Amino acid sequence: MECCGPGYASPQAAIEAPREKLLYTIAIYTGTGIQKPDYLATVDVDPDSPTYSQVIHRLEMPGIGDELHHMGWNACSSCHDDGSMSRKYLILPGVRSNKLHIVDTATDPRAPRLHKVIDGAEIKAKADLSGPHTVHCLGSEIIISFLGDAKGEAPGGYLHLNKDFNIVGRWENSMGDIKFGYDFWYQPRHNVMVSSEWAAPNTFMPGFDLEEVGHLKYGRELHFWDFEKREPVESFYLGEDGLLPLEVKFHHNPDSTHGFCGAALSTNVIHWWKDGAGKWQWEKIIDVENEMHPDWPIPLPGVMSAILVSMDDKYLYLNNWLHGDMRQYDITDPHNPKLTGQVFMGGLLNKAPVVNGVEMAGGPQMFQLSLDGRRLYVTTSLFSTWDNQFYPEIREKGGVMVMIDCDPENGGMKINPDFIVDFGKEPNGPSRCHEMRYPGGDCTSDIWL
């Protein structure tokens, strides 16, 4: 089918799309001690450009203290056949302010502009939600996970916006027995959505307290939903193998039932699939060992805060935020992943304290892969209060964006020596970058119906 709406006809068409030339990342001052607004930075990633590897535009938010974190598109490949839709707006939630900033990236992709702000008080009043996190488009509709109710207590729920960014209400019909919210991904051909668990905003916002894990204030379950009925139908208790099950990703192939979750504190990858009898199954497929550290009373966990599946579903990428390494696994056989690449950048093990001349504060945290699977952009900040706790020097040094060259044919990763963006040198002082998106879509937003 000829392209008439946003995105691509298939994952293969996305892989063959033109190379990204611009990248958007959020940058925060919230929690850094600098009283300035968080902003959306445009980074030039065109190697033929004179401003390559530089921030070329900054769109400041109207208020202070948002804590921008994740972001998502108003439209993706899920409405590829709808000529009335276009990937024009990026939705930037403020985790702390509850505001949703709707940013127009299409009028001038190099210099995005603010289109609309949905006030956090309106969301609390109309939907009893706070702590917005993941944004997904479903055709012309938008679903956003919120981690708390208006008072900041779990489990939160899902906000439903229409294509004009008006609040429809809660998306889900029931939260069932779900205790916490976080990330979600869906696979419409199988009528399934999977959601994961972090903690209540009141728990995670002040910082991390290991005792609260023991007190069951952090999640350890995955939830499978009937997508059409908008209600959870089955939950898997992951136990010690699945402490803090954060990011969830299905294969991009819309016919596949295989998916993956990174359990941050256990530092494991959980794999799920539907068996021949139509039952959902799960297993642990990757277990990153804890490392001894002289300053730590317990062995140091990797803290796998994010995972990503390449557009061709061949590779899974993960981070170990505290250890300091990015890893690439061949998941051609999703039951038996093979480690094919590893790169250190920052981290507490001190294996790569300097990258391309920049002192690293923090470790690899958020990452976005190019559609063709050859370039992996990585940032270093997790969440302001957690950064301050584990990497206090990030206050002075700020965040960093690194690019890793990946070999999708044979496997392998190496840091690109010509690219680095040092957010410690920003005009208003050291800021910290987190999630990244390209104007043409990316490996963590596009879903096929």
Short mmCIF file of C-alpha atoms in Angstrom, two decimals:
data_model
loop_
_atom_site.label_atom_id
_atom_site.label_comp_id
_atom_site.label_asym_id
_atom_site.label_seq_id
_atom_site.Cartn_x
_atom_site.Cartn_y
_atom_site.Cartn_z
CA MET A 1 0.00 0.00 0.00
CA GLU A 2 1.26 3.47 -0.84
CA CYS A 3 2.15 5.63 2.12
CA CYS A 4 -0.53 8.17 2.86
CA GLY A 5 -0.47 8.44 6.66
CA PRO A 6 2.43 8.61 9.13
CA GLY A 7 5.09 6.00 9.66
CA TYR A 8 5.83 3.00 7.49
CA ALA A 9 3.91 0.16 5.89
CA SER A 10 6.03 -2.45 7.69
CA PRO A 11 9.10 -2.78 9.90
CA GLN A 12 11.13 -3.60 6.78
CA ALA A 13 10.00 -0.34 5.15
CA ALA A 14 11.11 1.51 8.30
CA ILE A 15 14.56 -0.11 8.09
CA GLU A 16 14.90 1.14 4.50
CA ALA A 17 13.81 4.70 5.37
CA PRO A 18 16.25 7.65 5.09
CA ARG A 19 18.81 8.07 7.87
CA GLU A 20 17.85 10.29 10.82
CA LYS A 21 19.31 13.82 10.63
CA LEU A 22 17.73 15.29 13.75
CA LEU A 23 17.16 13.88 17.20
CA TYR A 24 15.03 15.26 20.02
CA THR A 25 15.89 14.67 23.65
CA ILE A 26 14.41 16.11 26.80
CA ALA A 27 16.82 17.88 29.15
CA ILE A 28 16.00 18.58 32.78
CA TYR A 29 16.93 21.17 35.36
CA THR A 30 14.35 19.82 37.83
CA GLY A 31 16.20 18.36 40.80
CA THR A 32 19.57 19.72 39.70
CA GLY A 33 19.53 22.82 41.90
CA ILE A 34 19.24 25.13 38.87
CA GLN A 35 15.96 27.04 38.84
CA LYS A 36 15.30 26.96 35.11
CA PRO A 37 12.65 25.24 33.00
CA ASP A 38 13.25 21.79 31.55
CA TYR A 39 13.49 21.83 27.75
CA LEU A 40 13.36 19.86 24.54
CA ALA A 41 16.74 19.88 22.81
CA THR A 42 17.19 19.38 19.08
CA VAL A 43 20.49 17.60 18.33
CA ASP A 44 22.05 17.63 14.86
CA VAL A 45 22.92 14.02 13.97
CA ASP A 46 23.71 14.61 10.29
CA PRO A 47 27.45 13.87 9.85
CA ASP A 48 27.56 16.13 6.76
CA SER A 49 26.29 19.13 8.72
CA PRO A 50 28.58 21.83 10.16
CA THR A 51 26.67 21.62 13.47
CA TYR A 52 26.90 17.81 13.73
CA SER A 53 26.89 16.49 17.32
CA GLN A 54 25.60 19.82 18.72
CA VAL A 55 22.41 21.08 20.34
CA ILE A 56 20.96 23.41 17.68
CA HIS A 57 17.71 24.44 19.41
CA ARG A 58 16.17 24.48 22.88
CA LEU A 59 12.44 24.71 23.51
CA GLU A 60 11.91 25.71 27.14
CA MET A 61 8.78 24.58 28.95
CA PRO A 62 6.57 27.38 30.33
CA GLY A 63 7.03 26.39 33.99
CA ILE A 64 9.76 25.20 36.34
CA GLY A 65 9.83 21.75 37.96
CA ASP A 66 8.15 19.54 35.35
CA GLU A 67 10.75 16.74 35.34
CA LEU A 68 10.33 15.83 31.70
CA HIS A 69 11.14 12.14 31.32
CA HIS A 70 9.60 10.05 28.53
CA MET A 71 7.74 11.33 25.49
CA GLY A 72 5.78 9.97 22.57
CA TRP A 73 4.16 10.79 19.24
CA ASN A 74 0.59 11.72 18.45
CA ALA A 75 0.68 9.28 15.53
CA CYS A 76 2.85 6.40 14.33
CA SER A 77 2.74 3.50 11.90
CA SER A 78 -0.46 2.29 13.61
CA CYS A 79 -2.34 4.86 11.50
CA HIS A 80 -0.20 4.54 8.36
CA ASP A 81 -3.29 4.05 6.19
CA ASP A 82 -5.05 7.18 7.52
CA GLY A 83 -4.24 10.10 5.20
CA SER A 84 -5.74 12.59 7.65
CA MET A 85 -3.10 11.82 10.29
CA SER A 86 0.53 12.91 10.47
CA ARG A 87 3.40 12.51 12.94
CA LYS A 88 3.33 16.17 13.83
CA TYR A 89 3.21 16.42 17.60
CA LEU A 90 5.44 15.13 20.39
CA ILE A 91 3.79 14.76 23.80
CA LEU A 92 6.11 15.65 26.70
CA PRO A 93 4.68 14.71 30.11
CA GLY A 94 6.06 16.30 33.28
CA VAL A 95 6.30 13.47 35.83
CA ARG A 96 6.24 15.90 38.76
CA SER A 97 4.02 18.67 37.37
CA ASN A 98 1.49 16.30 35.71
CA LYS A 99 1.38 18.64 32.73
CA LEU A 100 1.28 17.30 29.18
CA HIS A 101 3.16 19.55 26.77
CA ILE A 102 2.06 19.13 23.15
CA VAL A 103 4.95 20.18 20.91
CA ASP A 104 4.69 20.87 17.18
CA THR A 105 7.74 19.32 15.52
CA ALA A 106 6.46 19.50 11.94
CA THR A 107 6.21 23.24 11.21
CA ASP A 108 9.97 23.56 11.72
CA PRO A 109 11.57 20.23 12.68
CA ARG A 110 14.82 21.95 13.72
CA ALA A 111 12.98 24.36 16.03
CA PRO A 112 9.93 22.74 17.62
CA ARG A 113 7.30 25.03 19.13
CA LEU A 114 4.79 24.61 21.93
CA HIS A 115 1.28 23.90 20.60
CA LYS A 116 -0.74 23.30 23.77
CA VAL A 117 -0.39 22.46 27.47
CA ILE A 118 -2.84 20.18 29.26
CA ASP A 119 -2.75 21.24 32.90
CA GLY A 120 -2.04 18.67 35.59
CA ALA A 121 -4.92 19.93 37.72
CA GLU A 122 -7.36 19.23 34.88
CA ILE A 123 -6.05 15.67 34.57
CA LYS A 124 -6.38 15.14 38.32
CA ALA A 125 -9.93 16.52 38.31
CA LYS A 126 -11.17 14.64 35.23
CA ALA A 127 -9.28 11.36 35.55
CA ASP A 128 -7.83 11.17 39.10
CA LEU A 129 -4.31 10.54 37.74
CA SER A 130 -0.77 11.79 38.38
CA GLY A 131 2.78 10.81 37.45
CA PRO A 132 2.53 10.46 33.64
CA HIS A 133 5.04 8.14 31.98
CA THR A 134 4.65 6.25 28.69
CA VAL A 135 2.88 7.73 25.65
CA HIS A 136 1.58 5.49 22.85
CA CYS A 137 -0.58 6.34 19.86
CA LEU A 138 -3.30 3.93 18.80
CA GLY A 139 -4.51 5.00 15.40
CA SER A 140 -5.71 8.55 15.95
CA GLU A 141 -6.09 8.15 19.74
CA ILE A 142 -3.41 8.57 22.42
CA ILE A 143 -2.95 6.51 25.59
CA ILE A 144 -0.66 7.62 28.43
CA SER A 145 0.23 5.55 31.50
CA PHE A 146 0.08 7.36 34.84
CA LEU A 147 1.78 5.83 37.87
CA GLY A 148 -0.45 7.31 40.56
CA ASP A 149 -3.86 8.69 41.40
CA ALA A 150 -4.31 12.40 42.09
CA LYS A 151 -2.74 11.91 45.54
CA GLY A 152 0.32 10.08 44.15
CA GLU A 153 -0.71 6.60 45.30
CA ALA A 154 -0.56 3.47 43.14
CA PRO A 155 -1.72 1.92 40.87
CA GLY A 156 -2.73 4.91 38.75
CA GLY A 157 -4.16 4.13 35.33
CA TYR A 158 -4.33 5.24 31.72
CA LEU A 159 -5.37 8.60 30.32
CA HIS A 160 -7.16 8.63 26.96
CA LEU A 161 -6.71 11.68 24.70
CA ASN A 162 -8.37 12.20 21.33
CA LYS A 163 -6.46 13.44 18.30
CA ASP A 164 -7.16 17.06 19.23
CA PHE A 165 -5.52 16.49 22.65
CA ASN A 166 -8.73 16.73 24.60
CA ILE A 167 -9.23 14.47 27.60
CA VAL A 168 -11.65 11.64 26.86
CA GLY A 169 -11.19 10.16 30.34
CA ARG A 170 -9.67 6.97 31.66
CA TRP A 171 -8.77 4.51 28.90
CA GLU A 172 -9.05 1.30 30.93
CA ASN A 173 -12.34 -0.19 32.08
CA SER A 174 -10.67 -1.82 35.06
CA MET A 175 -7.24 -2.03 36.71
CA GLY A 176 -8.18 -5.42 38.18
CA ASP A 177 -5.77 -6.38 40.97
CA ILE A 178 -2.82 -4.47 39.49
CA LYS A 179 -0.73 -2.91 42.25
CA PHE A 180 1.54 -0.56 40.24
CA GLY A 181 1.90 0.99 36.80
CA TYR A 182 4.79 1.91 34.56
CA ASP A 183 5.31 0.95 30.91
CA PHE A 184 3.03 -0.74 28.36
CA TRP A 185 3.11 -2.07 24.81
CA TYR A 186 0.44 -3.71 22.72
CA GLN A 187 0.16 -6.18 19.85
CA PRO A 188 -3.32 -5.67 18.35
CA ARG A 189 -3.36 -8.78 16.13
CA HIS A 190 -3.27 -10.83 19.33
CA ASN A 191 -5.66 -8.52 21.24
CA VAL A 192 -3.04 -8.10 23.95
CA MET A 193 -1.42 -5.32 25.91
CA VAL A 194 1.32 -5.96 28.45
CA SER A 195 2.00 -3.55 31.32
CA SER A 196 4.75 -3.45 33.92
CA GLU A 197 5.38 -2.02 37.39
CA TRP A 198 7.62 0.56 39.03
CA ALA A 199 6.13 2.11 42.17
CA ALA A 200 3.79 4.83 43.37
CA PRO A 201 5.01 8.39 42.64
CA ASN A 202 5.05 8.98 46.40
CA THR A 203 7.56 6.12 46.69
CA PHE A 204 9.98 6.69 43.81
CA MET A 205 10.00 10.49 43.60
CA PRO A 206 12.04 11.21 46.76
CA GLY A 207 14.72 8.66 45.78
CA PHE A 208 15.43 4.94 46.11
CA ASP A 209 15.24 3.13 49.46
CA LEU A 210 16.16 -0.55 49.23
CA GLU A 211 14.06 -1.34 52.33
CA GLU A 212 10.94 -0.32 50.42
CA VAL A 213 11.56 -3.17 47.98
CA GLY A 214 11.37 -5.60 50.89
CA HIS A 215 8.21 -3.84 52.06
CA LEU A 216 6.63 -4.58 48.64
CA LYS A 217 6.46 -0.92 47.66
CA TYR A 218 8.08 -1.72 44.29
CA GLY A 219 6.61 -3.91 41.58
CA ARG A 220 7.45 -7.48 40.62
CA GLU A 221 4.59 -8.43 38.27
CA LEU A 222 3.75 -8.31 34.57
CA HIS A 223 0.15 -7.90 33.43
CA PHE A 224 -1.55 -9.19 30.29
CA TRP A 225 -4.63 -7.32 29.13
CA ASP A 226 -7.58 -8.02 26.87
CA PHE A 227 -6.89 -5.04 24.66
CA GLU A 228 -10.40 -4.68 23.22
CA LYS A 229 -12.09 -5.04 26.61
CA ARG A 230 -9.46 -2.75 28.17
CA GLU A 231 -9.00 -4.87 31.26
CA PRO A 232 -6.23 -7.09 32.67
CA VAL A 233 -6.89 -10.82 32.37
CA GLU A 234 -3.70 -12.46 33.66
CA SER A 235 -0.74 -11.47 35.83
CA PHE A 236 2.64 -13.13 36.23
CA TYR A 237 4.38 -12.87 39.58
CA LEU A 238 8.08 -12.74 38.71
CA GLY A 239 9.36 -12.82 42.28
CA GLU A 240 13.08 -12.31 42.90
CA ASP A 241 13.77 -12.76 39.18
CA GLY A 242 11.64 -9.74 38.33
CA LEU A 243 12.22 -6.96 40.86
CA LEU A 244 11.24 -3.61 39.30
CA PRO A 245 10.07 -4.95 35.90
CA LEU A 246 10.32 -1.70 33.96
CA GLU A 247 10.43 -1.49 30.18
CA VAL A 248 8.35 -3.84 28.05
CA LYS A 249 8.75 -4.37 24.30
CA PHE A 250 7.03 -6.71 21.85
CA HIS A 251 8.66 -7.78 18.62
CA HIS A 252 7.94 -5.23 15.88
CA ASN A 253 6.54 -8.01 13.69
CA PRO A 254 2.79 -7.63 14.39
CA ASP A 255 2.19 -11.39 14.01
CA SER A 256 4.66 -12.30 16.79
CA THR A 257 3.63 -12.93 20.40
CA HIS A 258 7.21 -12.69 21.70
CA GLY A 259 8.06 -9.85 24.03
CA PHE A 260 10.64 -8.83 26.61
CA CYS A 261 10.88 -6.98 29.90
CA GLY A 262 13.92 -5.61 31.69
CA ALA A 263 13.72 -6.21 35.45
CA ALA A 264 15.84 -3.32 36.68
CA LEU A 265 16.86 -4.33 40.20
CA SER A 266 17.18 -8.07 39.47
CA THR A 267 19.02 -7.04 36.28
CA ASN A 268 17.34 -9.79 34.28
CA VAL A 269 15.54 -9.97 30.96
CA ILE A 270 12.17 -11.72 31.08
CA HIS A 271 10.83 -13.21 27.83
CA TRP A 272 7.15 -13.98 27.24
CA TRP A 273 5.30 -15.67 24.39
CA LYS A 274 2.09 -17.52 23.62
CA ASP A 275 2.51 -21.29 23.43
CA GLY A 276 0.86 -23.75 21.04
CA ALA A 277 -2.13 -24.11 23.34
CA GLY A 278 -2.70 -20.35 23.32
CA LYS A 279 -1.39 -19.82 26.87
CA TRP A 280 1.01 -17.05 27.82
CA GLN A 281 4.35 -18.29 29.17
CA TRP A 282 7.37 -16.51 30.64
CA GLU A 283 11.01 -17.31 31.39
CA LYS A 284 14.19 -15.55 32.47
CA ILE A 285 16.59 -15.47 29.51
CA ILE A 286 19.36 -13.07 30.63
CA ASP A 287 20.74 -12.71 34.15
CA VAL A 288 23.41 -10.05 34.65
CA GLU A 289 25.52 -10.94 37.68
CA ASN A 290 25.98 -8.44 40.51
CA GLU A 291 29.51 -7.04 40.91
CA MET A 292 31.48 -6.46 44.09
CA HIS A 293 32.20 -2.80 44.86
CA PRO A 294 34.40 -1.56 47.74
CA ASP A 295 31.96 1.21 48.72
CA TRP A 296 28.83 -0.95 48.67
CA PRO A 297 27.57 -3.07 51.58
CA ILE A 298 25.81 -5.40 49.11
CA PRO A 299 26.95 -6.65 45.69
CA LEU A 300 26.26 -3.96 43.08
CA PRO A 301 23.33 -4.73 40.76
CA GLY A 302 23.53 -3.63 37.14
CA VAL A 303 20.16 -1.80 37.26
CA MET A 304 18.75 -2.53 33.81
CA SER A 305 16.45 0.45 33.47
CA ALA A 306 15.74 0.12 29.75
CA ILE A 307 15.63 -2.38 26.90
CA LEU A 308 15.14 -1.98 23.16
CA VAL A 309 14.43 -4.37 20.28
CA SER A 310 15.88 -3.56 16.86
CA MET A 311 13.41 -2.95 14.04
CA ASP A 312 14.24 -6.33 12.45
CA ASP A 313 13.66 -8.10 15.81
CA LYS A 314 17.17 -9.58 15.64
CA TYR A 315 18.85 -7.75 18.52
CA LEU A 316 17.92 -6.77 22.04
CA TYR A 317 19.85 -3.91 23.64
CA LEU A 318 20.03 -3.35 27.39
CA ASN A 319 21.81 -1.08 29.83
CA ASN A 320 23.42 -1.63 33.21
CA TRP A 321 23.15 1.87 34.65
CA LEU A 322 25.27 1.24 37.75
CA HIS A 323 27.81 -1.12 36.15
CA GLY A 324 28.25 1.23 33.20
CA ASP A 325 27.82 -1.05 30.17
CA MET A 326 25.53 -1.26 27.16
CA ARG A 327 24.97 -4.75 25.76
CA GLN A 328 23.75 -6.20 22.48
CA TYR A 329 22.21 -9.69 22.34
CA ASP A 330 21.26 -11.68 19.25
CA ILE A 331 17.68 -12.83 19.95
CA THR A 332 17.09 -14.67 16.66
CA ASP A 333 16.11 -17.50 19.00
CA PRO A 334 14.32 -15.55 21.75
CA HIS A 335 14.67 -18.46 24.17
CA ASN A 336 18.49 -18.46 23.80
CA PRO A 337 19.97 -14.96 23.48
CA LYS A 338 23.66 -14.64 22.59
CA LEU A 339 25.81 -11.72 23.81
CA THR A 340 27.29 -10.14 20.66
CA GLY A 341 28.42 -6.70 21.84
CA GLN A 342 29.35 -4.76 24.97
CA VAL A 343 30.56 -1.18 25.52
CA PHE A 344 31.35 0.66 28.78
CA MET A 345 30.54 4.36 29.29
CA GLY A 346 30.60 5.77 32.82
CA GLY A 347 29.21 3.64 35.64
CA LEU A 348 30.35 2.89 39.19
CA LEU A 349 32.80 0.13 38.17
CA ASN A 350 34.98 2.91 36.69
CA LYS A 351 35.83 0.97 33.52
CA ALA A 352 35.26 3.97 31.21
CA PRO A 353 35.26 7.19 33.26
CA VAL A 354 36.04 9.31 30.18
CA VAL A 355 34.41 8.97 26.74
CA ASN A 356 35.64 11.05 23.80
CA GLY A 357 37.28 13.49 26.21
CA VAL A 358 34.20 14.00 28.38
CA GLU A 359 34.12 12.88 32.02
CA MET A 360 31.08 10.69 32.50
CA ALA A 361 28.75 11.24 35.45
CA GLY A 362 26.13 8.52 35.48
CA GLY A 363 25.96 5.41 33.36
CA PRO A 364 24.15 4.36 30.17
CA GLN A 365 20.46 4.87 30.82
CA MET A 366 18.09 5.72 27.95
CA PHE A 367 18.84 4.76 24.35
CA GLN A 368 17.35 4.97 20.90
CA LEU A 369 18.41 2.91 17.89
CA SER A 370 18.40 4.14 14.31
CA LEU A 371 15.76 2.48 12.14
CA ASP A 372 18.48 0.64 10.18
CA GLY A 373 20.01 -0.67 13.41
CA ARG A 374 23.45 0.90 12.89
CA ARG A 375 23.53 3.79 15.39
CA LEU A 376 22.60 3.62 19.06
CA TYR A 377 22.29 6.97 20.86
CA VAL A 378 22.67 6.67 24.65
CA THR A 379 22.05 9.16 27.49
CA THR A 380 23.07 8.95 31.15
CA SER A 381 20.38 10.32 33.51
CA LEU A 382 17.73 8.06 35.07
CA PHE A 383 15.59 10.31 37.28
CA SER A 384 16.72 13.46 39.08
CA THR A 385 16.58 12.21 42.68
CA TRP A 386 18.04 8.80 41.76
CA ASP A 387 20.85 10.46 39.80
CA ASN A 388 21.68 12.64 42.80
CA GLN A 389 21.78 9.59 45.05
CA PHE A 390 23.94 7.23 42.97
CA TYR A 391 25.96 9.76 40.93
CA PRO A 392 26.14 12.98 43.01
CA GLU A 393 28.81 14.43 40.68
CA ILE A 394 26.18 14.66 37.91
CA ARG A 395 25.07 17.97 39.49
CA GLU A 396 28.30 19.61 38.31
CA LYS A 397 29.01 17.48 35.22
CA GLY A 398 25.52 17.12 33.77
CA GLY A 399 24.36 14.46 31.36
CA VAL A 400 26.03 13.16 28.20
CA MET A 401 24.81 11.76 24.89
CA VAL A 402 27.04 9.13 23.26
CA MET A 403 26.66 7.31 19.94
CA ILE A 404 27.55 3.64 19.59
CA ASP A 405 28.16 2.15 16.14
CA CYS A 406 26.40 -1.20 15.83
CA ASP A 407 26.97 -3.97 13.29
CA PRO A 408 23.55 -5.47 12.47
CA GLU A 409 24.99 -8.10 10.13
CA ASN A 410 27.59 -9.72 12.39
CA GLY A 411 26.84 -8.19 15.79
CA GLY A 412 29.22 -5.93 17.69
CA MET A 413 29.30 -2.42 19.17
CA LYS A 414 31.89 0.33 19.49
CA ILE A 415 31.73 3.95 20.60
CA ASN A 416 31.75 6.40 17.70
CA PRO A 417 34.80 8.66 18.25
CA ASP A 418 33.34 11.66 16.37
CA PHE A 419 30.10 12.15 18.27
CA ILE A 420 29.43 13.37 21.81
CA VAL A 421 27.02 15.93 23.26
CA ASP A 422 28.06 17.26 26.68
CA PHE A 423 25.00 18.61 28.48
CA GLY A 424 27.32 19.80 31.25
CA LYS A 425 28.14 22.73 28.94
CA GLU A 426 24.58 23.97 28.36
CA PRO A 427 23.91 27.76 28.47
CA ASN A 428 21.93 27.68 31.74
CA GLY A 429 24.32 25.26 33.44
CA PRO A 430 24.61 21.47 33.56
CA SER A 431 21.38 19.74 32.50
CA ARG A 432 20.57 16.05 32.07
CA CYS A 433 19.19 14.36 28.97
CA HIS A 434 16.90 11.33 29.00
CA GLU A 435 14.63 9.88 26.28
CA MET A 436 15.26 10.47 22.55
CA ARG A 437 13.06 10.49 19.45
CA TYR A 438 13.59 11.10 15.71
CA PRO A 439 11.13 13.11 13.58
CA GLY A 440 10.63 10.09 11.31
CA GLY A 441 9.82 7.61 14.03
CA ASP A 442 12.00 5.21 15.97
CA CYS A 443 12.38 1.71 17.41
CA THR A 444 10.41 2.36 20.60
CA SER A 445 7.25 4.07 19.36
CA ASP A 446 6.01 2.49 16.15
CA ILE A 447 3.45 -0.31 16.33
CA TRP A 448 1.80 -2.09 13.40
CA LEU A 449 -1.85 -3.11 13.42
#
